[in-house]
PDB file of C-alpha atoms in Angstrom:
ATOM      1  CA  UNK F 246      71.548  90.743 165.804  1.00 76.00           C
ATOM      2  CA  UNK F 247      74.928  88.809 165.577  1.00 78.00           C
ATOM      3  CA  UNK F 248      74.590  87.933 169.192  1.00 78.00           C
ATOM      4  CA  UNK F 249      71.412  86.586 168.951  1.00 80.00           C
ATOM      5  CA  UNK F 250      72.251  84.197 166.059  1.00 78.00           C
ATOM      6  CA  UNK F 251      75.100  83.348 168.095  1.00 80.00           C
ATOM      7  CA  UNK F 252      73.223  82.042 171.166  1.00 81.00           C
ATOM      8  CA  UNK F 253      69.873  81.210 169.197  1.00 80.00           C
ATOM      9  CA  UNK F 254      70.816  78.506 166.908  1.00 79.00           C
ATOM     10  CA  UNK F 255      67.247  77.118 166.941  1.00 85.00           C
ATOM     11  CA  UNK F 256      65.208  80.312 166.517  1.00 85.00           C
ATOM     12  CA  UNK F 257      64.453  82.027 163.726  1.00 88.00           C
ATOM     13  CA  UNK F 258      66.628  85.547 163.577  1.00 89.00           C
ATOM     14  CA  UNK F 259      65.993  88.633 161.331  1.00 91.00           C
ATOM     15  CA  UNK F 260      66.441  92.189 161.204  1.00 92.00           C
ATOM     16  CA  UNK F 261      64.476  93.995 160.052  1.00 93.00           C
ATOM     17  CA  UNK F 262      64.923  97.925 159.155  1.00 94.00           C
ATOM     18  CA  UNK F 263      61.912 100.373 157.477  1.00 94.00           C
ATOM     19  CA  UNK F 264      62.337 104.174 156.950  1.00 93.00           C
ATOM     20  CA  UNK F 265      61.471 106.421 159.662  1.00 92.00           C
ATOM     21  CA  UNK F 266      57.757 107.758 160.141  1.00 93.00           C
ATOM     22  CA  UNK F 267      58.459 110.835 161.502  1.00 92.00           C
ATOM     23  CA  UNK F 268      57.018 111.107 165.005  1.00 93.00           C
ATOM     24  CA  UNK F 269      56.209 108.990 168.117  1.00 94.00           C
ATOM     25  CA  UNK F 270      52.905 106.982 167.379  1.00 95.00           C
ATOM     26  CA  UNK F 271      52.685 107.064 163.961  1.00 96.00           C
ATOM     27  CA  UNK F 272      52.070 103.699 162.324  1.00 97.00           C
ATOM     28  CA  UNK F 273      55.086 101.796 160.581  1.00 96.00           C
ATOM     29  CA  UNK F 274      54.550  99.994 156.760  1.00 96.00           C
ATOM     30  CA  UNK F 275      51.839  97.305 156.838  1.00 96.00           C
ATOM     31  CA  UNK F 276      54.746  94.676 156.181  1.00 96.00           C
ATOM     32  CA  UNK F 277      56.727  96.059 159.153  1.00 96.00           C
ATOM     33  CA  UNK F 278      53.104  95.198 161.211  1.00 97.00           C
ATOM     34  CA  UNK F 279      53.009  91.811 159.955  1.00 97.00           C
ATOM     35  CA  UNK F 280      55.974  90.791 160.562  1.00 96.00           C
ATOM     36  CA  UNK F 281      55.790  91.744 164.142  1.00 97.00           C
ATOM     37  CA  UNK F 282      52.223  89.911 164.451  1.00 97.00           C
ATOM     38  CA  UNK F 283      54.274  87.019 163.339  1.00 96.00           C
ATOM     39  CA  UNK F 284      57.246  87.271 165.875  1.00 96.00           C
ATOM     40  CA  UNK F 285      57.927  85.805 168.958  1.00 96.00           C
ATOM     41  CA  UNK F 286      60.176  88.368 170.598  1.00 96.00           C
ATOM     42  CA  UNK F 287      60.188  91.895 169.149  1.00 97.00           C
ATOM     43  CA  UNK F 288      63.793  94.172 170.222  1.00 96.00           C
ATOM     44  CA  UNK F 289      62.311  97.371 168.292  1.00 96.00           C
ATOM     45  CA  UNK F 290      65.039  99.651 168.299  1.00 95.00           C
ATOM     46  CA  UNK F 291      63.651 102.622 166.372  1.00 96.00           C
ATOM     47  CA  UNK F 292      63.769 106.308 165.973  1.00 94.00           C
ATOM     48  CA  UNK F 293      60.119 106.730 166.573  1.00 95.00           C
ATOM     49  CA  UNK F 294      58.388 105.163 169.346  1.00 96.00           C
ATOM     50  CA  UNK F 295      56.248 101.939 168.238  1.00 96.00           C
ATOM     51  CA  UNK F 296      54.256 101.861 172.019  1.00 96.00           C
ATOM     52  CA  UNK F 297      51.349 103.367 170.810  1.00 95.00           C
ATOM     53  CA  UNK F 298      50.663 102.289 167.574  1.00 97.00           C
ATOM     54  CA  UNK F 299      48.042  99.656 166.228  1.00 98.00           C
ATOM     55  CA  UNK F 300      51.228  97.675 164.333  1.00 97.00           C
ATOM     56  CA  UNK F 301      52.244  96.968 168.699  1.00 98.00           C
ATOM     57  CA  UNK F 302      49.153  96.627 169.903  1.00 98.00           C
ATOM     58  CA  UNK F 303      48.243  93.890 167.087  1.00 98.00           C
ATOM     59  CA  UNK F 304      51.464  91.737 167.282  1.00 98.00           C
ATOM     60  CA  UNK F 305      51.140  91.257 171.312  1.00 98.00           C
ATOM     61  CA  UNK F 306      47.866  90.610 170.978  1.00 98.00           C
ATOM     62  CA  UNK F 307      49.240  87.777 168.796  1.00 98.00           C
ATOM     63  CA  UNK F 308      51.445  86.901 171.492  1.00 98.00           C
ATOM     64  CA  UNK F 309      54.367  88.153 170.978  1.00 98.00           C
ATOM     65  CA  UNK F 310      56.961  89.549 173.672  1.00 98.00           C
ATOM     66  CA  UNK F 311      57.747  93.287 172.599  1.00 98.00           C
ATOM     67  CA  UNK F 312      60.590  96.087 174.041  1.00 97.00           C
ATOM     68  CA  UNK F 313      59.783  99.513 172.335  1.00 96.00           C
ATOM     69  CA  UNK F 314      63.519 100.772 172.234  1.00 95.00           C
ATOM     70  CA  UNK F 315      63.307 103.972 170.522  1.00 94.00           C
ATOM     71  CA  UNK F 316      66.465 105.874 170.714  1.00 91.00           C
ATOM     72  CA  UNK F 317      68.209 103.373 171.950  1.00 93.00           C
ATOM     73  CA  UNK F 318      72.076 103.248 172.276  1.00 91.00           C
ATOM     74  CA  UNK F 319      74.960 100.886 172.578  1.00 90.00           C
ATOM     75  CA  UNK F 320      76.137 102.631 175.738  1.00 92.00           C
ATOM     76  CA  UNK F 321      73.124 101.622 177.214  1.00 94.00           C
ATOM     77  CA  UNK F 322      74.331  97.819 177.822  1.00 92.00           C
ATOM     78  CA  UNK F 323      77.967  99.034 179.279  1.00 94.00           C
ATOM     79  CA  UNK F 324      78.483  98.726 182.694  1.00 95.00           C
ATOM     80  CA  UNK F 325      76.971 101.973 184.752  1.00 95.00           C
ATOM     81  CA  UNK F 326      74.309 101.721 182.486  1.00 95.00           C
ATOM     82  CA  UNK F 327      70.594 101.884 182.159  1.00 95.00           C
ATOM     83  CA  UNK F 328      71.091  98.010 181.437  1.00 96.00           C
ATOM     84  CA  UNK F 329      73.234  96.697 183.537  1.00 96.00           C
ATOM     85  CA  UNK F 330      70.410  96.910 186.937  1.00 97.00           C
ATOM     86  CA  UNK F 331      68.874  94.004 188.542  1.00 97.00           C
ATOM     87  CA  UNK F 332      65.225  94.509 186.796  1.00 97.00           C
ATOM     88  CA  UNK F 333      63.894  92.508 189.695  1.00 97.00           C
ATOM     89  CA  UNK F 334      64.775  95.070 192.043  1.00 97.00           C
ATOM     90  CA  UNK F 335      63.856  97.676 189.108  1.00 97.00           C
ATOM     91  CA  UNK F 336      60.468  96.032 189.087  1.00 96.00           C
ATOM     92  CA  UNK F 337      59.964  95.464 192.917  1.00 97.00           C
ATOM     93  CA  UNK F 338      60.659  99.199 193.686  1.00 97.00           C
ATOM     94  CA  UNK F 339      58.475 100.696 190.717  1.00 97.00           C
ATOM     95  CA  UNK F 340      55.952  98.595 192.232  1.00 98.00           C
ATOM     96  CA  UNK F 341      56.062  99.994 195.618  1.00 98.00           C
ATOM     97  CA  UNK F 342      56.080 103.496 194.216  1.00 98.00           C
ATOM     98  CA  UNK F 343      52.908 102.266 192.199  1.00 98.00           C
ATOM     99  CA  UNK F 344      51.199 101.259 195.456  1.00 99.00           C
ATOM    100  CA  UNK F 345      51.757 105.138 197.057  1.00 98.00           C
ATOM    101  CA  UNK F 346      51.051 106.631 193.854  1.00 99.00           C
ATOM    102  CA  UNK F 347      47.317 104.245 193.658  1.00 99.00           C
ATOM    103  CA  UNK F 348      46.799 104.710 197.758  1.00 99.00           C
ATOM    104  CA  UNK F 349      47.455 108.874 197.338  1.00 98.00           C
ATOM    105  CA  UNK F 350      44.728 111.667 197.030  1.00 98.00           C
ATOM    106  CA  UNK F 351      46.762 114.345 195.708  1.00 98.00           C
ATOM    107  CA  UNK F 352      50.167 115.297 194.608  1.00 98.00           C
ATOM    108  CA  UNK F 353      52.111 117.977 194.940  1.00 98.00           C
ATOM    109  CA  UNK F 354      55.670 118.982 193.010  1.00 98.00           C
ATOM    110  CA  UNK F 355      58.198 121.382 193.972  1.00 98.00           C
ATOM    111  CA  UNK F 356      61.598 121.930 192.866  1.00 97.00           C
ATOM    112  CA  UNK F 357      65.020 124.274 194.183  1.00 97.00           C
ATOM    113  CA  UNK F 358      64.248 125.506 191.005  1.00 96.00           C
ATOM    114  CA  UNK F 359      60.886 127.238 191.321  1.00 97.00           C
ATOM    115  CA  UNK F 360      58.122 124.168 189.998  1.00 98.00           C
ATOM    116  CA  UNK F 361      55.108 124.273 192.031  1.00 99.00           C
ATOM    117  CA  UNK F 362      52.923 122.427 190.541  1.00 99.00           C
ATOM    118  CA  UNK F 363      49.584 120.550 192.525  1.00 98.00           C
ATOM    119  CA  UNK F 364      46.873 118.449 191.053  1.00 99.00           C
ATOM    120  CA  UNK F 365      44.711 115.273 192.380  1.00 99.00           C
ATOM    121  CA  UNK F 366      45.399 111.638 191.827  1.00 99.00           C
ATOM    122  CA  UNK F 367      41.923 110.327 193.336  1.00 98.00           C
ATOM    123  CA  UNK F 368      40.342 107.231 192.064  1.00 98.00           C
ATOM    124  CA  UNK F 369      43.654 106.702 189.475  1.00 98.00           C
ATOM    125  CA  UNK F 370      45.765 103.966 189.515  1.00 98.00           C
ATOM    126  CA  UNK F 371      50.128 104.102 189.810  1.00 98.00           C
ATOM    127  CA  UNK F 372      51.621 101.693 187.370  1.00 97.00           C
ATOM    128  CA  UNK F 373      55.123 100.344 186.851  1.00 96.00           C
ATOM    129  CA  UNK F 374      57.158 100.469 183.862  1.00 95.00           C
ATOM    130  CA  UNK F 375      59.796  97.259 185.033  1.00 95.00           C
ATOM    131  CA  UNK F 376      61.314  95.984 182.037  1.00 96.00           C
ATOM    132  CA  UNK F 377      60.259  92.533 182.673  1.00 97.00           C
ATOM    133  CA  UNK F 378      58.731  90.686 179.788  1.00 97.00           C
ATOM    134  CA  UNK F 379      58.759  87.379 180.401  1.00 96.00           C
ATOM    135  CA  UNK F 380      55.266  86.190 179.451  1.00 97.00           C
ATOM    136  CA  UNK F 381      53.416  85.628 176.034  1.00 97.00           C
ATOM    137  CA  UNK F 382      51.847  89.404 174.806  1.00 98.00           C
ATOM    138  CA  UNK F 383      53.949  91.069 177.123  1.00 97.00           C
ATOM    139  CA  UNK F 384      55.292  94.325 176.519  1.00 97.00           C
ATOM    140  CA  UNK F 385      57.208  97.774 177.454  1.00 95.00           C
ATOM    141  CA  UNK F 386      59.998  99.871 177.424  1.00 94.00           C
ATOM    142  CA  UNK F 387      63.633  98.973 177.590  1.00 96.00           C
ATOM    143  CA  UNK F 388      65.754 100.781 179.242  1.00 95.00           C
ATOM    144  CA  UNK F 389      62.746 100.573 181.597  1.00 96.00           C
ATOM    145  CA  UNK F 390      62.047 101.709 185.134  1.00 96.00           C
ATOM    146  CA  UNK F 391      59.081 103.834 186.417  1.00 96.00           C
ATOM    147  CA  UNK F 392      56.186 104.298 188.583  1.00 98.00           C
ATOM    148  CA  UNK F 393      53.475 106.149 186.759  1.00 98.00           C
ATOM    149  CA  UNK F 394      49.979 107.472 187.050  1.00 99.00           C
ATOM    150  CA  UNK F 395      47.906 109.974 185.284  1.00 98.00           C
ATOM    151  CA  UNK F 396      46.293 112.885 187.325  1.00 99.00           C
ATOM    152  CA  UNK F 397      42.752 113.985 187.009  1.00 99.00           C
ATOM    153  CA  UNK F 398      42.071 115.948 184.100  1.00 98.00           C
ATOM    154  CA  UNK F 399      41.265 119.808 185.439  1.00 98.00           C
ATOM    155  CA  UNK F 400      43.232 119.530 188.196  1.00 99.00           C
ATOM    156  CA  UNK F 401      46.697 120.707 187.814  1.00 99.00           C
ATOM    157  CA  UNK F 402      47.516 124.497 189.133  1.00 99.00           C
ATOM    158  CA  UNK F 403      50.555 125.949 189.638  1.00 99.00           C
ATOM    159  CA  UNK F 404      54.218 126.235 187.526  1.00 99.00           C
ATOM    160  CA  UNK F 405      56.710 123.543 185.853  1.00 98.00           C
ATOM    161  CA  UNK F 406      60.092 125.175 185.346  1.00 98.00           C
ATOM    162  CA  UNK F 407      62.283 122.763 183.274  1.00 96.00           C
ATOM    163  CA  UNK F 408      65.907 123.959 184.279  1.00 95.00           C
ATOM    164  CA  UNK F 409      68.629 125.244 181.291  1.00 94.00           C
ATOM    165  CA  UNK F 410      70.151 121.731 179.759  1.00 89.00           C
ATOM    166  CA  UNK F 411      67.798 119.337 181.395  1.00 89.00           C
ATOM    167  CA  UNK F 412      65.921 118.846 177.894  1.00 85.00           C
ATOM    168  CA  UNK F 413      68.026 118.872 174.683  1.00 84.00           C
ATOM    169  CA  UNK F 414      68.713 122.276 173.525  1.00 88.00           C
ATOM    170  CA  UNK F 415      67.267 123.698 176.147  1.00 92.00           C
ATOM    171  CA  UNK F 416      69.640 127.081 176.723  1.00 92.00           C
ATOM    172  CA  UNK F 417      68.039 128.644 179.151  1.00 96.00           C
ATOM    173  CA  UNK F 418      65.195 127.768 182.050  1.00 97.00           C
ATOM    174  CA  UNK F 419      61.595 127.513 180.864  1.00 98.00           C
ATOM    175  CA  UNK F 420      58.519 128.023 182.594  1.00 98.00           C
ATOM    176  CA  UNK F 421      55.243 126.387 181.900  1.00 98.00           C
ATOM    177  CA  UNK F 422      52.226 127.475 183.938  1.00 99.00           C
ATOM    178  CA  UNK F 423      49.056 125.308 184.250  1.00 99.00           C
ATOM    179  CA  UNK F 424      45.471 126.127 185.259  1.00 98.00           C
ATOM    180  CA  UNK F 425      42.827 123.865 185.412  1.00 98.00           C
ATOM    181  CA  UNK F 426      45.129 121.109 184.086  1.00 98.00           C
ATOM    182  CA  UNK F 427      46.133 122.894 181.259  1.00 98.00           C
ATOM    183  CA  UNK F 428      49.378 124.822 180.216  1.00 98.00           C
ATOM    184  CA  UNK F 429      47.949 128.467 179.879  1.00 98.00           C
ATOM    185  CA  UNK F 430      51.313 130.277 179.332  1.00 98.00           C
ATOM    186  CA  UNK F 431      54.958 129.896 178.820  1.00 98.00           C
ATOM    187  CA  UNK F 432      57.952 132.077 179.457  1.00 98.00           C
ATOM    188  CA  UNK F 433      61.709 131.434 178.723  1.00 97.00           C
ATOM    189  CA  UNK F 434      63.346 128.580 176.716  1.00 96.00           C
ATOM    190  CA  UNK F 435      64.568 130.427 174.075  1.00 96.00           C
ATOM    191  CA  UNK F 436      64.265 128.878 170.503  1.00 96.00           C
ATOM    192  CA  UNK F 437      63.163 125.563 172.220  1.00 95.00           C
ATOM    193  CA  UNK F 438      61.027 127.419 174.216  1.00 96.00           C
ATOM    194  CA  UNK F 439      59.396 129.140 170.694  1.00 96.00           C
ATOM    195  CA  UNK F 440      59.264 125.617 169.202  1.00 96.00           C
ATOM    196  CA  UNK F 441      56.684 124.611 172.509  1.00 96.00           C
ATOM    197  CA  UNK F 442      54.749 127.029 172.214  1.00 97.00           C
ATOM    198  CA  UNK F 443      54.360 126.718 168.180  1.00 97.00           C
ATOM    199  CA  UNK F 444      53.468 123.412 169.850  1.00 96.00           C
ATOM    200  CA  UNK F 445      51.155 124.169 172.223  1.00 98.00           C
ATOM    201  CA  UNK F 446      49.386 127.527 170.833  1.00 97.00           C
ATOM    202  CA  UNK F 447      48.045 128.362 174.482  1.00 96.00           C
ATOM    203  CA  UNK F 448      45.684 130.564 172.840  1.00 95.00           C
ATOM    204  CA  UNK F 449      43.225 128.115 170.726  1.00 96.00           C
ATOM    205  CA  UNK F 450      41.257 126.292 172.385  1.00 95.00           C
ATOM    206  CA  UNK F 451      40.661 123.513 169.523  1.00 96.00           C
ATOM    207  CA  UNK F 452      42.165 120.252 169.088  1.00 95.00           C
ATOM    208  CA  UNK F 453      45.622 119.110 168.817  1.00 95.00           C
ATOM    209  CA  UNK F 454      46.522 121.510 171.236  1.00 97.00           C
ATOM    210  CA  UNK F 455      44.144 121.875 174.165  1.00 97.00           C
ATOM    211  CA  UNK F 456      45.026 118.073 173.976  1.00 97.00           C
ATOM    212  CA  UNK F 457      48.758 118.885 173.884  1.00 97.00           C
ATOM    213  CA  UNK F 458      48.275 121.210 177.036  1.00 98.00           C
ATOM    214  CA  UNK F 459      46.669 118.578 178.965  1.00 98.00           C
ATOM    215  CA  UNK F 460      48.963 117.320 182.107  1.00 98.00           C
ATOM    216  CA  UNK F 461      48.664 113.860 181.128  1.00 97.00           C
ATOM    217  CA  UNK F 462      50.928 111.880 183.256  1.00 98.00           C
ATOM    218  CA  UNK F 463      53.217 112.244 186.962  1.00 98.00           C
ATOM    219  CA  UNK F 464      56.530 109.616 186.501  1.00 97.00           C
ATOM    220  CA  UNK F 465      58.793 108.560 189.125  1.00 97.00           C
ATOM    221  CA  UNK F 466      62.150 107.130 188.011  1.00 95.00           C
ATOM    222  CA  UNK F 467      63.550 103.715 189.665  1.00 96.00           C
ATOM    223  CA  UNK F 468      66.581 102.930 187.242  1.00 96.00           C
ATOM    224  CA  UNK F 469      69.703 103.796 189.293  1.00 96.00           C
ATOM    225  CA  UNK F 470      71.685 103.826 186.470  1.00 95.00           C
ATOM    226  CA  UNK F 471      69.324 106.348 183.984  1.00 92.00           C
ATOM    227  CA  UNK F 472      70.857 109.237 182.946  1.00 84.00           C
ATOM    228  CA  UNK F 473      69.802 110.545 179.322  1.00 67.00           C
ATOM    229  CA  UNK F 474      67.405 112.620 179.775  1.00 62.00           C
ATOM    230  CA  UNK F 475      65.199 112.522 176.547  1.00 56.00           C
TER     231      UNK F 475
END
C-alpha cells in the first residue's frame, strides 16, 4: 500500500480490509464487491480465495485488472522467490505445456512414491495460469505459474498417494484411490487424513461430496522459484 502511493501519485490508492468468509469461494460483503467493480487494478490479498466468486467475476467484467492473492506472503517478493521470475518466460513455458496438455489423449501419473493414477484428456483444452495481467478485465493468480486442464469426468482409475509433509499437517503418507473418476476410498493420513474423509464421505453418493470426489483438474507447475506447497 505505501509503495503504491509512493510511485502512484496520480491514482487513486486504498486499502481496503473486510472480515474473513470462511472458505475459498464464498462471496465477500456487497460493499467489498462494489468497490472492486469500481477499481482499476485489484491486489486481493486475502485469506479466502476471491477467484471464484460473483464479487470477481463482476468487477472484471467492469474492467478491472484483478490478482487473487490469497495467502499471500511478504517472502514471496524476496529474491529466490515465487516473485522474483521473468513472468514472460513463466507465461511462454505454461503455454507450451498448455499446447501438450490440449494436443494429448490421455494422461497418466506415477510417482517413486506409489501414485498411479490414469484418466483421459480427449476433446479438453490445457490452459496457463502466467501471471500476466496487462489488459482491461484481466485476471489470475499471483504468485502464478501453471499449465492446467481438467480430465474427463469418469475417467480417472488408479491411486494418488500424497507423501508425509507434502500437505500441511500431513504426518504420515495418504492414499486416495479413484474409480471411475471418483475417490472411492482412503487409507493413511492420520488426523488430516480423518478430516478428508469427513470431507469426502466416500460412502454417500449425494451432493457435496460425490462432487468433492470428482478428479477435477491435472496442474503442471512452471514457477522455478515455487515452493509452498498449499
Amino acid at each position: 500500500y505505501d509503495i503504491a502511493l509512493e510511485h502512484h501519485l496520480n491514482c487513486t490508492v486504498e486499502f481496503y480490509t473486510y472480515p474473513a468468509v470462511g472458505s475459498h469461494g464464498a462471496e465477500p460483503p456487497q460493499a467489498v464487491a462494489a468497490k472492486l467493480r469500481q477499481a482499476d487494478v485489484v491486489a486481493a490479498i486475502t485469506s479466502y480465495s476471491i477467484s471464484h466468486t460473483d464479487a470477481r467475476q463482476e468487477a472484471t467484467k467492469a474492467g478491472a485488472r484483478l490478482a487473487s492473492m490469497p495467502g499471500f506472503l511478504a517472502r514471496m517478493f524476496a529474491p529466490g522467490g515465487p516473485m522474483a521470475v521473468d513472468y514472460n518466460q513463466v507465461a511462454a513455458e505454461g503455454q507450451a505445456f498448455a499446447d501438450l496438455l490440449t494436443a494429448a489423449q490421455d494422461a497418466v501419473v506415477r510417482t517413486p512414491e506409489g501414485t498411479d493414477l490414469h484418466f483421459s484428456l480427449a476433446g479438453r483444452y490445457g490452459e496457463s495460469d502466467h501471471g500476466l495481467y496487462t489488459a482491461k478485465g484481466s485476471w489470475g493468480n499471483l504468485p502464478a505459474g501453471e499449465a492446467y486442464i481438467a480430465p474427463v469426468e469418469g475417467t480417472a482409475q488408479g491411486k494418488l498417494v500424497v507423501p508425509s509433509g507434502w500437505y500441511p499437517g500431513l504426518e504420515e503418507d495418504m492414499t486416495l484411490y479413484f474409480r471411475d473418476g471418483l475417490v472411492y476410498a482412503l487409507e493413511g493420513g492420520g488426523v488430516t487424513g480423518a478430516e478428508f474423509l469427513d470431507l469426502l464421505k466416500p460412502e454417500d453418493d449425494r451432493d457435496p461430496y460425490r462432487s468433492r470426489r470428482n478428479l477435477a483438474e491435472l496442474g503442471i507447475g512452471t514457477n522455478p522459484n515455487a515452493s509452498h506447497l498449499d
